[in-house]
XYZ file of C-alpha atoms in Angstrom:
777
model
C -16.671 4.664 5.391
C -16.325 7.891 6.116
C -17.813 10.730 4.416
C -14.715 11.631 3.204
C -13.534 9.162 0.377
C -13.676 10.418 -3.584
C -11.431 12.637 -4.949
C -10.888 13.236 -8.482
C -8.488 15.037 -9.481
C -8.123 18.430 -11.653
C -6.555 19.754 -14.300
C -3.119 19.593 -13.410
C -1.785 17.724 -16.301
C -2.452 17.630 -20.110
C -1.915 15.513 -22.455
C 1.934 14.836 -23.756
C 2.815 16.159 -27.414
C 2.906 13.802 -29.759
C 5.346 11.752 -30.995
C 6.876 10.922 -34.521
C 9.857 11.643 -37.119
C 9.472 14.215 -39.441
C 8.482 14.028 -43.216
C 10.391 11.997 -45.564
C 10.956 14.821 -48.341
C 12.223 18.116 -47.874
C 10.665 20.712 -46.801
C 10.455 22.520 -42.888
C 10.619 20.521 -39.947
C 7.445 21.270 -37.804
C 7.137 23.944 -35.847
C 6.619 21.470 -32.225
C 10.008 18.974 -32.244
C 9.856 15.392 -32.947
C 12.016 12.694 -32.358
C 13.824 10.391 -34.822
C 12.049 6.905 -35.889
C 12.912 3.762 -37.416
C 13.483 3.776 -40.568
C 13.227 7.418 -40.208
C 15.554 10.975 -40.025
C 18.494 10.636 -37.432
C 19.613 14.298 -35.494
C 22.829 14.549 -33.572
C 22.042 14.377 -30.274
C 24.258 16.440 -27.187
C 25.871 14.884 -25.314
C 23.065 15.178 -22.087
C 25.557 16.206 -18.464
C 26.637 14.108 -15.946
C 23.650 12.756 -13.843
C 21.249 13.348 -16.711
C 19.534 9.396 -17.335
C 19.857 8.471 -20.592
C 19.958 5.612 -22.512
C 23.613 5.351 -23.029
C 24.917 6.231 -19.390
C 25.406 4.603 -16.613
C 23.707 6.832 -14.196
C 21.770 6.119 -11.135
C 18.403 7.341 -11.570
C 18.464 4.547 -14.698
C 19.250 1.345 -12.103
C 16.414 2.515 -10.169
C 12.379 1.633 -10.515
C 10.364 4.987 -12.238
C 7.304 5.123 -12.194
C 5.860 5.366 -16.185
C 2.598 8.046 -16.902
C 0.422 6.589 -20.237
C -1.451 9.767 -20.208
C -1.877 13.539 -19.143
C -5.602 14.019 -18.474
C -7.023 17.987 -18.736
C -10.127 18.229 -16.384
C -9.740 14.561 -13.872
C -6.409 12.646 -13.902
C -6.583 9.107 -14.632
C -3.478 7.352 -13.923
C -2.287 3.837 -15.656
C 1.529 3.427 -13.930
C 3.235 0.883 -14.255
C 7.301 0.279 -12.887
C 9.943 -0.784 -14.979
C 13.367 -0.250 -15.340
C 15.266 1.470 -17.423
C 15.180 0.777 -21.282
C 18.399 1.537 -23.923
C 21.254 0.326 -25.386
C 23.116 -0.990 -22.823
C 20.323 -1.899 -20.577
C 18.939 -5.573 -22.686
C 17.357 -5.822 -25.618
C 13.911 -3.537 -27.386
C 10.887 -4.518 -27.893
C 10.511 -4.804 -31.360
C 6.798 -3.450 -31.451
C 7.509 -0.521 -29.093
C 6.592 2.847 -31.268
C 8.564 5.574 -28.842
C 11.515 6.470 -28.891
C 14.053 6.797 -26.168
C 15.291 10.978 -26.158
C 18.950 10.775 -25.842
C 19.200 15.021 -25.304
C 19.301 17.552 -21.862
C 15.792 17.360 -20.464
C 15.027 20.951 -20.521
C 13.258 22.060 -17.278
C 9.597 22.568 -17.032
C 8.080 25.580 -17.916
C 4.349 27.595 -17.174
C 3.343 23.911 -14.994
C 3.672 21.419 -18.473
C 5.866 18.752 -18.602
C 8.576 19.271 -21.399
C 9.982 16.223 -23.482
C 13.494 15.759 -23.991
C 14.240 17.844 -27.523
C 17.254 16.985 -29.835
C 18.907 19.975 -31.944
C 17.432 20.297 -35.292
C 19.253 20.793 -38.353
C 18.077 23.030 -41.705
C 17.638 20.560 -44.668
C 19.808 21.543 -47.727
C 18.021 21.945 -51.237
C 17.221 19.692 -53.214
C 14.774 18.781 -55.770
C 15.563 14.972 -56.145
C 12.871 13.960 -53.473
C 14.759 11.509 -51.578
C 14.653 11.723 -48.084
C 16.386 13.450 -46.071
C 19.600 12.736 -44.019
C 21.164 14.753 -41.384
C 25.295 15.204 -42.180
C 27.398 15.105 -38.970
C 28.471 18.283 -37.573
C 31.891 17.909 -37.453
C 33.056 16.594 -41.059
C 31.288 17.917 -44.781
C 29.532 15.632 -47.124
C 32.360 14.466 -49.972
C 31.068 15.662 -53.169
C 28.850 13.885 -55.466
C 30.665 11.134 -57.535
C 33.658 10.649 -55.599
C 35.624 7.551 -55.727
C 35.064 4.579 -53.188
C 39.279 4.567 -53.256
C 38.597 6.893 -50.299
C 37.598 3.782 -47.938
C 34.972 2.332 -45.945
C 36.021 4.357 -42.640
C 35.830 7.870 -44.399
C 32.705 7.141 -45.987
C 31.041 6.286 -42.977
C 32.457 9.198 -40.920
C 30.810 11.482 -43.725
C 27.672 9.913 -43.904
C 27.378 10.375 -40.283
C 27.107 6.828 -39.237
C 28.078 5.902 -35.253
C 31.691 4.062 -34.958
C 33.672 3.962 -31.911
C 36.113 5.576 -34.074
C 35.384 9.527 -34.184
C 34.106 9.732 -30.839
C 30.419 11.555 -32.190
C 27.489 10.906 -30.220
C 25.362 7.906 -30.575
C 22.144 8.771 -33.225
C 18.898 8.529 -31.361
C 18.612 4.673 -31.147
C 16.249 2.640 -33.298
C 17.332 5.086 -36.461
C 17.900 2.727 -39.740
C 21.158 4.053 -41.756
C 20.049 5.956 -45.290
C 22.286 6.572 -48.183
C 22.309 10.097 -49.151
C 21.582 11.108 -52.579
C 24.227 10.955 -55.232
C 27.085 8.739 -52.553
C 27.603 5.577 -54.366
C 28.098 2.577 -51.171
C 30.206 -0.126 -51.409
C 30.060 -2.599 -53.743
C 26.872 -4.914 -52.995
C 25.292 -2.751 -50.448
C 22.041 -2.629 -50.698
C 19.809 0.072 -47.760
C 17.764 -2.159 -45.902
C 14.346 -0.292 -44.021
C 14.549 -1.385 -40.583
C 17.457 -3.564 -40.037
C 19.370 -1.593 -37.650
C 22.653 -5.134 -37.773
C 25.972 -4.473 -38.889
C 25.740 -3.743 -42.667
C 29.270 -5.352 -44.843
C 32.541 -3.012 -44.910
C 31.322 -0.439 -42.195
C 33.456 -1.423 -39.586
C 33.118 0.608 -36.239
C 28.820 -0.187 -36.827
C 26.888 -1.088 -34.085
C 26.637 -4.995 -33.234
C 24.286 -7.267 -35.604
C 20.928 -8.738 -33.877
C 17.482 -7.978 -34.589
C 17.068 -8.102 -30.893
C 18.500 -5.638 -29.555
C 18.657 -3.093 -32.414
C 14.955 -3.489 -33.077
C 12.562 -0.697 -32.261
C 13.049 2.491 -29.870
C 13.407 2.356 -25.889
C 10.662 3.838 -24.009
C 10.591 7.760 -22.504
C 10.730 8.488 -19.019
C 9.015 9.885 -16.269
C 8.975 13.692 -15.910
C 8.882 13.791 -12.478
C 7.910 16.967 -12.274
C 4.617 16.193 -13.993
C 3.393 14.075 -10.995
C 1.211 15.456 -9.119
C 0.861 17.030 -6.038
C -2.150 15.253 -3.706
C -1.785 17.800 -1.409
C -2.045 21.017 -3.888
C -5.070 18.920 -5.481
C -6.822 19.166 -2.412
C -5.662 23.235 -1.520
C -6.396 23.933 -5.657
C -10.308 22.437 -5.458
C -10.981 23.254 -1.874
C -10.287 27.083 -3.269
C -11.479 27.158 -6.198
C -14.747 25.197 -5.656
C -15.172 25.847 -1.712
C -18.831 26.880 -0.234
C -20.220 26.872 -4.023
C -23.649 25.343 -4.428
C -23.706 22.127 -6.547
C -26.170 22.106 -8.780
C -27.263 18.347 -10.426
C -29.396 19.444 -12.923
C -26.597 17.953 -15.672
C -25.738 14.926 -16.573
C -22.466 13.321 -16.294
C -20.885 16.007 -13.865
C -17.817 14.839 -12.128
C -18.644 16.519 -8.434
C -15.690 18.255 -6.586
C -14.363 16.456 -3.970
C -15.202 14.983 -0.454
C -12.501 17.132 1.102
C -14.398 20.544 -0.592
C -16.719 21.998 1.615
C -19.495 22.436 -1.083
C -23.810 22.623 -0.777
C -25.558 19.861 -2.876
C -28.653 21.774 -3.568
C -30.476 18.528 -5.359
C -32.330 19.361 -9.121
C -33.019 15.886 -10.612
C -29.713 13.469 -9.259
C -28.795 12.102 -6.401
C -26.363 13.730 -4.198
C -22.984 12.436 -4.236
C -23.009 11.943 -0.770
C -24.897 9.409 -1.751
C -23.344 8.243 -5.135
C -20.058 8.633 -6.251
C -18.948 6.840 -9.673
C -15.595 5.383 -11.337
C -16.223 7.454 -13.973
C -18.638 9.537 -15.182
C -19.163 8.681 -18.388
C -19.742 5.543 -19.305
C -18.026 3.496 -22.999
C -20.841 2.755 -24.969
C -19.136 -0.792 -25.663
C -18.016 -3.616 -24.154
C -14.560 -3.437 -25.841
C -14.076 0.158 -25.350
C -14.657 -0.750 -21.672
C -12.120 -3.292 -22.052
C -9.516 -1.421 -23.684
C -9.862 1.810 -20.914
C -9.035 -0.463 -18.230
C -11.060 1.594 -16.130
C -13.347 -0.496 -13.900
C -17.353 0.622 -14.134
C -18.244 1.569 -10.251
C -20.439 3.028 -8.214
C -19.496 3.385 -4.464
C -23.098 3.941 -3.122
C -23.500 5.337 0.474
C -27.605 5.268 1.388
C -27.554 6.685 4.656
C -24.863 9.425 4.701
C -25.152 12.493 6.118
C -26.671 15.779 5.408
C -25.418 18.413 6.541
C -27.473 21.147 8.489
C -27.303 23.511 5.340
C -29.267 21.491 2.925
C -32.844 20.609 2.538
C -33.022 16.835 4.159
C -34.438 14.412 2.184
C -38.671 14.718 1.254
C -41.369 11.742 2.195
C -44.264 10.471 -0.387
C -46.654 8.850 1.103
C -49.455 7.515 -1.609
C -51.224 5.872 0.971
C -52.713 2.021 0.334
C -51.830 2.786 -3.640
C -48.044 2.311 -2.590
C -45.733 3.764 -4.802
C -45.791 3.974 -8.750
C -43.237 1.685 -10.374
C -42.438 0.067 -13.758
C -44.906 -3.388 -14.652
C -41.994 -4.605 -16.336
C -38.802 -3.811 -15.074
C -40.704 -2.604 -11.112
C -38.168 0.636 -11.679
C -39.627 3.132 -8.672
C -41.446 6.605 -9.797
C -38.403 9.089 -10.654
C -37.234 12.801 -12.988
C -35.946 10.071 -15.829
C -40.088 8.647 -16.365
C -41.182 10.372 -19.845
C -45.190 11.119 -19.359
C -47.522 11.012 -22.958
C -50.663 10.388 -24.355
C -51.222 13.733 -22.222
C -50.275 12.735 -18.830
C -52.143 9.502 -18.684
C -49.118 7.332 -19.889
C -45.317 7.168 -19.215
C -42.636 5.623 -20.275
C -39.912 3.873 -18.176
C -36.577 5.807 -18.965
C -34.656 2.147 -17.785
C -36.557 -0.446 -20.284
C -38.748 1.764 -22.400
C -42.094 0.197 -21.510
C -45.452 2.270 -21.650
C -47.125 2.009 -18.641
C -50.957 3.494 -17.221
C -50.358 6.084 -15.081
C -53.052 5.402 -12.104
C -56.546 7.256 -12.081
C -55.575 8.785 -8.349
C -51.718 10.309 -10.482
C -52.828 11.654 -13.070
C -51.777 15.279 -13.719
C -52.278 17.404 -17.655
C -48.576 18.764 -19.139
C -47.370 21.754 -20.476
C -46.292 23.122 -23.443
C -42.552 21.581 -22.760
C -44.505 17.596 -22.212
C -43.560 17.792 -18.703
C -46.506 17.467 -15.527
C -47.409 20.629 -14.478
C -46.909 19.731 -11.146
C -43.450 18.890 -11.881
C -42.081 20.300 -8.689
C -44.686 19.845 -6.009
C -43.742 16.016 -6.318
C -40.256 14.740 -4.850
C -40.244 11.726 -7.043
C -40.674 14.239 -10.218
C -37.769 16.787 -9.679
C -35.754 15.648 -7.159
C -32.443 12.787 -7.172
C -32.938 11.087 -3.699
C -36.411 11.315 -1.802
C -38.398 8.000 0.363
C -41.520 6.303 -0.104
C -43.841 5.029 2.593
C -43.827 1.995 1.838
C -47.273 -0.685 2.024
C -47.746 -4.300 4.031
C -46.605 -5.655 0.692
C -42.906 -4.412 2.113
C -43.331 -5.670 5.318
C -42.123 -9.285 6.606
C -45.543 -11.644 6.701
C -47.536 -8.490 4.945
C -47.414 -6.933 8.686
C -45.836 -3.462 9.831
C -42.711 -3.561 11.618
C -42.362 -3.316 14.965
C -39.962 -0.167 17.374
C -36.393 -1.809 17.146
C -34.521 -2.598 19.959
C -31.277 -1.986 21.402
C -29.600 -5.048 23.592
C -27.056 -3.759 25.970
C -24.578 -6.718 26.908
C -21.510 -6.371 29.228
C -19.151 -8.787 30.488
C -18.751 -9.146 34.097
C -15.996 -11.444 34.576
C -13.104 -10.880 36.801
C -10.959 -8.797 34.757
C -13.712 -5.986 34.500
C -14.857 -6.500 37.688
C -11.514 -5.990 39.027
C -9.991 -2.670 36.651
C -13.615 -0.561 37.182
C -14.649 -1.220 33.783
C -18.175 -2.574 34.533
C -18.432 0.751 36.805
C -17.993 2.313 34.068
C -19.935 1.861 31.318
C -22.844 1.347 33.702
C -22.504 5.101 34.737
C -22.086 6.107 31.001
C -24.848 4.335 29.839
C -27.330 6.135 32.184
C -26.420 9.282 30.658
C -26.692 7.373 27.029
C -29.744 5.594 27.387
C -31.027 10.238 27.262
C -29.833 9.957 23.324
C -31.781 7.268 21.598
C -32.072 7.911 18.453
C -35.946 8.986 16.663
C -38.171 9.741 13.808
C -37.200 13.725 13.120
C -40.014 15.300 14.554
C -40.468 13.077 17.129
C -41.100 13.912 21.642
C -39.140 10.695 22.517
C -37.730 8.100 20.800
C -39.526 4.438 20.092
C -36.070 2.327 20.486
C -36.786 -0.595 23.513
C -33.850 -1.146 25.224
C -32.831 -4.469 27.364
C -30.049 -5.921 29.395
C -27.547 -8.879 29.334
C -24.462 -9.209 31.828
C -22.536 -12.989 31.376
C -19.394 -14.509 31.796
C -19.431 -18.351 31.258
C -23.414 -17.987 31.997
C -26.108 -15.437 30.902
C -28.009 -13.592 32.963
C -31.446 -11.973 31.638
C -32.706 -8.794 33.602
C -36.583 -8.079 33.566
C -36.946 -4.481 33.823
C -40.795 -4.034 33.190
C -42.491 -0.303 34.658
C -44.702 -1.686 36.585
C -41.802 -3.492 39.049
C -40.123 -1.686 41.952
C -37.130 -4.277 41.666
C -35.308 -5.097 38.398
C -35.253 -9.226 38.014
C -32.710 -11.348 36.690
C -32.751 -15.009 35.424
C -30.120 -17.076 34.872
C -29.266 -19.714 31.885
C -27.259 -21.898 32.318
C -27.209 -24.704 29.587
C -25.034 -21.702 26.985
C -25.204 -25.311 24.328
C -29.049 -24.808 24.047
C -29.730 -21.097 23.791
C -32.825 -19.678 24.746
C -34.718 -16.489 25.794
C -36.513 -17.161 29.446
C -38.817 -14.627 29.159
C -40.804 -12.700 26.941
C -43.048 -9.627 28.358
C -40.266 -7.118 30.503
C -37.019 -8.251 28.671
C -37.050 -5.386 26.158
C -39.408 -1.602 27.414
C -39.515 1.547 26.419
C -36.630 2.929 28.347
C -38.883 6.466 29.241
C -41.246 3.966 30.288
C -39.639 2.237 33.029
C -36.889 4.854 33.518
C -35.895 4.196 37.047
C -35.804 0.518 37.099
C -33.261 0.623 34.724
C -31.412 3.057 36.502
C -31.842 1.241 39.623
C -29.858 -2.109 37.347
C -27.514 0.062 36.617
C -26.264 0.850 40.116
C -27.449 -2.854 40.852
C -24.303 -4.970 38.658
C -21.267 -3.990 39.453
C -21.853 -4.330 43.259
C -23.010 -8.036 42.175
C -20.203 -9.076 41.120
C -18.052 -7.628 43.154
C -16.922 -11.181 44.565
C -16.721 -12.682 41.334
C -13.600 -14.868 40.431
C -15.074 -15.907 37.583
C -12.275 -15.702 34.395
C -13.749 -17.478 31.531
C -16.097 -16.367 29.330
C -18.543 -17.327 26.061
C -19.226 -15.172 22.927
C -21.192 -17.195 20.355
C -24.178 -17.290 23.205
C -24.453 -14.482 24.124
C -24.370 -13.209 20.172
C -26.835 -16.224 20.174
C -29.271 -15.034 23.120
C -29.786 -10.947 21.391
C -30.950 -12.729 18.470
C -33.040 -15.044 19.787
C -34.592 -12.115 21.791
C -35.203 -10.238 19.017
C -36.395 -12.456 16.793
C -38.483 -13.987 19.615
C -40.080 -9.682 19.765
C -40.767 -9.723 15.988
C -38.374 -6.695 15.798
C -34.924 -5.577 14.801
C -32.685 -4.405 16.228
C -28.223 -3.789 17.481
C -26.737 -5.478 20.125
C -23.850 -3.442 22.336
C -21.638 -5.918 23.415
C -18.334 -5.215 25.691
C -16.187 -8.327 25.473
C -12.931 -8.227 27.372
C -11.145 -11.757 27.040
C -10.655 -14.506 24.147
C -13.731 -17.086 24.821
C -12.389 -20.420 26.071
C -15.382 -21.234 28.133
C -16.460 -24.731 26.702
C -19.875 -23.854 24.491
C -20.111 -23.401 20.707
C -17.424 -20.936 19.533
C -14.608 -21.624 21.811
C -11.483 -19.789 20.253
C -7.878 -20.681 20.635
C -4.902 -18.685 20.708
C -3.652 -18.205 17.476
C -0.755 -15.714 18.299
C 2.303 -18.007 17.054
C 5.620 -16.192 16.452
C 6.905 -18.314 14.725
C 4.274 -17.678 11.983
C 5.884 -13.403 11.123
C 7.758 -13.236 7.829
C 6.532 -16.895 6.571
C 3.532 -17.397 3.986
C 1.544 -19.059 6.715
C 1.655 -15.411 8.390
C -1.715 -14.388 6.835
C -3.453 -17.414 8.479
C -3.787 -14.977 12.019
C -5.207 -12.587 10.537
C -8.478 -14.550 8.535
C -11.441 -15.870 10.423
C -11.787 -18.904 11.650
C -14.781 -20.475 10.285
C -17.865 -22.759 11.241
C -19.760 -21.163 14.043
C -19.366 -17.510 13.707
C -19.837 -17.726 9.763
C -23.036 -19.652 10.039
C -23.902 -16.993 13.530
C -23.348 -14.122 10.805
C -25.602 -14.679 8.062
C -28.858 -15.550 10.738
C -27.868 -12.142 12.539
C -28.297 -11.062 8.847
C -31.390 -13.059 7.921
C -33.390 -11.990 11.235
C -32.125 -8.193 11.000
C -30.030 -8.405 14.121
C -26.746 -5.747 13.997
C -23.818 -6.311 16.593
C -21.439 -3.185 17.442
C -18.547 -4.728 19.471
C -16.232 -2.641 22.044
C -13.117 -4.676 22.888
C -11.069 -4.255 26.362
C -8.447 -7.031 25.429
C -5.532 -7.387 28.205
C -3.752 -9.846 25.791
C -4.131 -11.633 23.019
C -7.899 -12.219 21.832
C -9.568 -13.213 18.437
C -10.367 -10.391 16.461
C -10.444 -10.893 13.344
C -12.325 -14.037 13.874
C -15.208 -12.157 16.602
C -14.880 -9.017 14.482
C -16.213 -11.137 11.193
C -19.484 -11.517 12.590
C -19.797 -7.726 13.791
C -18.195 -6.715 10.016
C -21.019 -8.699 8.187
C -24.085 -7.839 10.099
C -23.154 -3.432 9.475
C -21.831 -3.039 12.712
C -18.692 -0.716 14.189
C -15.674 -2.833 16.218
C -13.790 -1.072 18.944
C -10.739 -1.607 19.879
C -9.002 -0.390 23.374
C -5.974 -2.710 24.292
C -5.266 -2.157 28.199
C -7.975 -0.379 28.682
C -7.905 2.745 31.581
C -10.324 4.250 33.684
C -8.884 7.337 33.918
C -8.430 7.143 29.669
C -12.342 6.365 29.748
C -12.670 9.924 27.282
C -12.359 8.213 24.188
C -14.396 4.620 24.356
C -17.591 6.485 25.836
C -17.376 9.342 22.610
C -17.469 5.436 20.661
C -20.355 4.705 22.238
C -22.131 7.698 22.378
C -21.421 7.942 18.584
C -23.107 4.069 18.100
C -26.241 4.593 20.071
C -27.061 8.236 19.134
C -26.406 7.810 15.066
C -28.809 7.174 12.805
C -29.885 3.799 11.412
C -32.315 1.489 9.317
C -32.708 -1.943 9.835
C -33.228 -4.486 8.298
C -32.046 -3.162 4.923
C -32.921 -4.561 1.575
C -31.450 -3.106 -1.515
C -31.315 -3.498 -5.302
C -29.993 -1.246 -7.613
C -31.654 -1.052 -11.454
C -29.796 0.042 -14.513
C -30.725 1.281 -17.771
C -31.155 -1.188 -21.410
C -27.155 -1.686 -22.170
C -25.229 -2.267 -18.665
C -26.352 -4.346 -15.228
C -24.792 -4.698 -11.771
C -22.645 -7.660 -11.318
C -20.432 -7.423 -7.890
C -21.003 -5.992 -5.088
C -18.924 -5.571 -2.632
C -19.032 -4.208 1.632
C -20.475 -5.306 4.526
C -23.022 -7.388 3.152
C -25.041 -10.375 2.808
C -26.617 -12.200 -0.312
C -28.548 -14.662 -1.130
C -29.241 -13.943 -4.804
C -27.390 -12.056 -7.322
C -29.812 -8.974 -7.192
C -30.672 -8.187 -3.754
C -28.291 -7.035 -0.729
C -29.404 -7.902 2.442
C -28.220 -5.448 5.696
C -28.804 -6.810 8.957
C -28.447 -2.634 9.408
C -27.258 0.039 7.796
C -25.865 4.140 9.302
C -24.092 6.902 7.598
C -21.156 5.338 7.517
C -21.535 2.223 5.807
C -20.582 2.016 2.015
C -21.795 -0.564 -0.711
C -19.554 -0.517 -3.955
C -21.358 -2.148 -7.210
C -19.712 -2.957 -9.776
C -21.438 -2.469 -13.254
C -20.812 -4.053 -16.556
C -22.141 -4.376 -20.360
C -24.788 -6.833 -21.479
C -25.286 -4.505 -25.198
C -24.242 -0.803 -26.737
C -25.042 2.120 -24.544
C -26.722 5.671 -26.049
C -24.760 8.445 -26.422
C -27.533 10.739 -26.442
C -30.036 8.073 -24.039
C -26.973 8.098 -21.829
C -27.019 5.069 -18.580
C -29.255 5.390 -15.144
C -28.677 3.873 -12.351
C -31.195 3.610 -9.549
C -31.213 2.413 -6.019
C -33.674 0.951 -3.850
C -33.272 0.847 0.218
C -36.211 -1.224 2.109
C -35.458 -0.366 5.089
C -36.833 -0.198 8.499
C -37.091 3.074 10.437
C -36.051 4.296 14.087
C -39.379 4.949 14.628
C -40.812 1.295 13.696
C -41.671 2.549 10.032
C -41.001 0.606 7.269
C -39.726 2.562 4.029
C -37.840 3.122 0.271
C -35.198 5.455 0.321
C -34.346 5.940 -4.203
C -31.003 7.745 -5.061
C -31.214 8.278 -9.002
C -28.320 8.879 -10.804
C -27.792 9.813 -14.816
C -24.335 9.088 -16.749
C -23.540 10.526 -20.080
C -21.844 7.893 -22.262
C -19.404 8.400 -24.907
C -17.039 6.336 -27.999
C -14.287 8.386 -26.909
C -11.794 7.288 -24.182
C -10.610 11.368 -23.967
C -14.461 11.824 -22.351
C -14.141 8.939 -19.911
C -11.187 9.383 -18.836
C -11.853 13.321 -18.492
C -14.710 12.493 -16.038
C -12.725 9.303 -13.946
C -13.077 9.843 -10.125
C -10.421 9.303 -8.350
C -11.223 8.213 -5.163
C -13.750 5.731 -6.349
C -11.575 4.323 -8.074
C -9.314 3.324 -4.963
C -12.296 2.571 -2.589
C -13.119 0.060 -5.400
C -9.584 -1.524 -5.944
C -9.010 -1.912 -2.046
C -12.199 -3.418 -1.824
C -11.755 -5.785 -5.100
C -8.497 -6.923 -3.064
C -10.254 -7.238 0.381
C -12.778 -9.785 -1.232
C -10.558 -11.473 -3.139
C -11.727 -9.511 -6.668
C -8.818 -10.503 -9.295
C -7.919 -6.911 -10.121
C -5.423 -7.441 -12.082
C -8.388 -7.615 -15.133
C -7.614 -4.070 -14.841
C -4.793 -2.891 -13.979
C -1.436 -4.290 -12.733
C -0.826 -4.735 -9.465
C 2.264 -1.512 -9.802
C -0.601 0.534 -11.278
C -2.599 -0.401 -7.648
C 0.278 0.801 -5.838
C 0.311 4.420 -8.073
C -3.444 4.196 -6.901
C -3.234 4.271 -3.452
C 0.237 6.535 -3.464
C -2.248 8.984 -4.966
């Protein structure tokens, strides 16, 4: 995942004004305009001009889909949008449970950056002492005098009382407004005013047609296009407001700047937003509130995110043979959320509240504030992100790991030799091997290298430093793959530099006369994994491939490019990976710490969906260059250099711990999980992220908040086993407004995209139209 990935919207919108009816008794109308509701006081409204969108005129905006914004927030924007056709008497029946009336007056242009709602003309209420509900009169006709005879006729009476009818040409009142009889005006015999019913009344011709389904409940309001924020404007405003500033992480539940904003992070107890970003920084206190808010509770964790040069790199803590200090119950690692008590002899875990004894070597006195006097001298007590040096207990078979290895595997079939790709790759590798990743402060890289060429058979090379010339060993039995040599295959580049350079010069010439065009792929990955396994090491496979594997071997693929399936229901099968050999191979690679980076140079159809699945599930990358030309080699060389140079952790296992009240339930990303808690990754680098979803299992406290700790156990490029810890504290609230203000839009989009990609029930949180709205913004 790119470092630029999460967006939190600034306050470009405000809460909409309240919607309701006038009070039933006499008095001055409220200062803020309201709209009539069903059974309340109807107000006269001017007819909208031609082209304006309303419920009583058939115009083009009404006949199209529209986006309805449910809420506008003051700090960060969270959209719950839906697309629905227009509503009103001419558009179909209304829902009897709707409580939002449909304005019928002209829509005024927005002013002062705030969307204005349609307003109906206000009329001053007449003086009265009876306390009866006020019925505004039609501006065209005066009411008859009190006590007038009913002989004036029902038509005249209806017109006098402002009842809508086709005879008078008066504009229709707001939909859903009930009929009420003015004080002192006698209605027809047998007529009783009905509250909440809009059917035709006896003796009143011209009234609305009867039917509760048509007239029960007011229609919904429409969207003001000016209330939709501009993504570009949001980014520019945040850059102007927070760009170049220092973002200190000392506050709980603090919403960070956008990822597009250039800011400097100062770690003061919470992990940098480069490492962890949440969909919301204020969690609801209860599960019912979480379900009501319709906001997924998740975090996007990028444990190996790149740290800019102007920021302090992560500190490494070494406790020697004692190892990292952990809670005895929940196994959370020592962090700023631990509370020391009893004069510093014990500490209470902030995640499970368990009281633990402080080891003798770790004891320190407390100051008058209850903090350790050495808190600011220990990274694990004052920072949100840091590393521990792991002991042998964290290593496989309780043995220190060997340095990782890079194996370069080149397709030497006829198309690659003819196009000059093999010669180009060999020339580039000479310079790239000088840039192998190294530990910070180390003089040289500890990463070992190996080389394999293949077509329908595999060639292994012995490049031991004591040899004058490299040696080739051929494996033709690709059905039962094995590694023909151990000593001399994986070597230190600095020690075997001359032999390796000699090999890279000879490879293009060795296969100049080849006529073999068929290739294998699954045995190539199997061979690289077996080589790493035999060397008791983790590492990466850099595979340079150009054609679909059609040779008789495990993992043989066929051409699935069936043009007849396009625009049919079966079209999706063209983009789904074939199951079987490659699926099992991916699991074996992860368990052995083998990552696959795939560089494809196809001249025709190649099954990227199936072949790329191995790279995706092992934490690798896929690069595809269709019809690659040697003259256009700059992009390919740049991509290879980037993959070789970037820092990476191997054979990684990640676990996310949370405080009491909620827990991590679902994980999305290029990962493999053998159980429900541990995330296994063959390799993790600065471009890989894991999305974690949380669910409530108890009630959260407003005071205690919510705590998250991500612990990543990995092998560094120097062969050292380490633990990388990221801590984050979040606020908790029982008010939905606090939750919405803390929403992080880009993290939400990341969650929805991963939920769709990994076939999660997205409709548990919002409709598909809501997802579409998120993608648009």
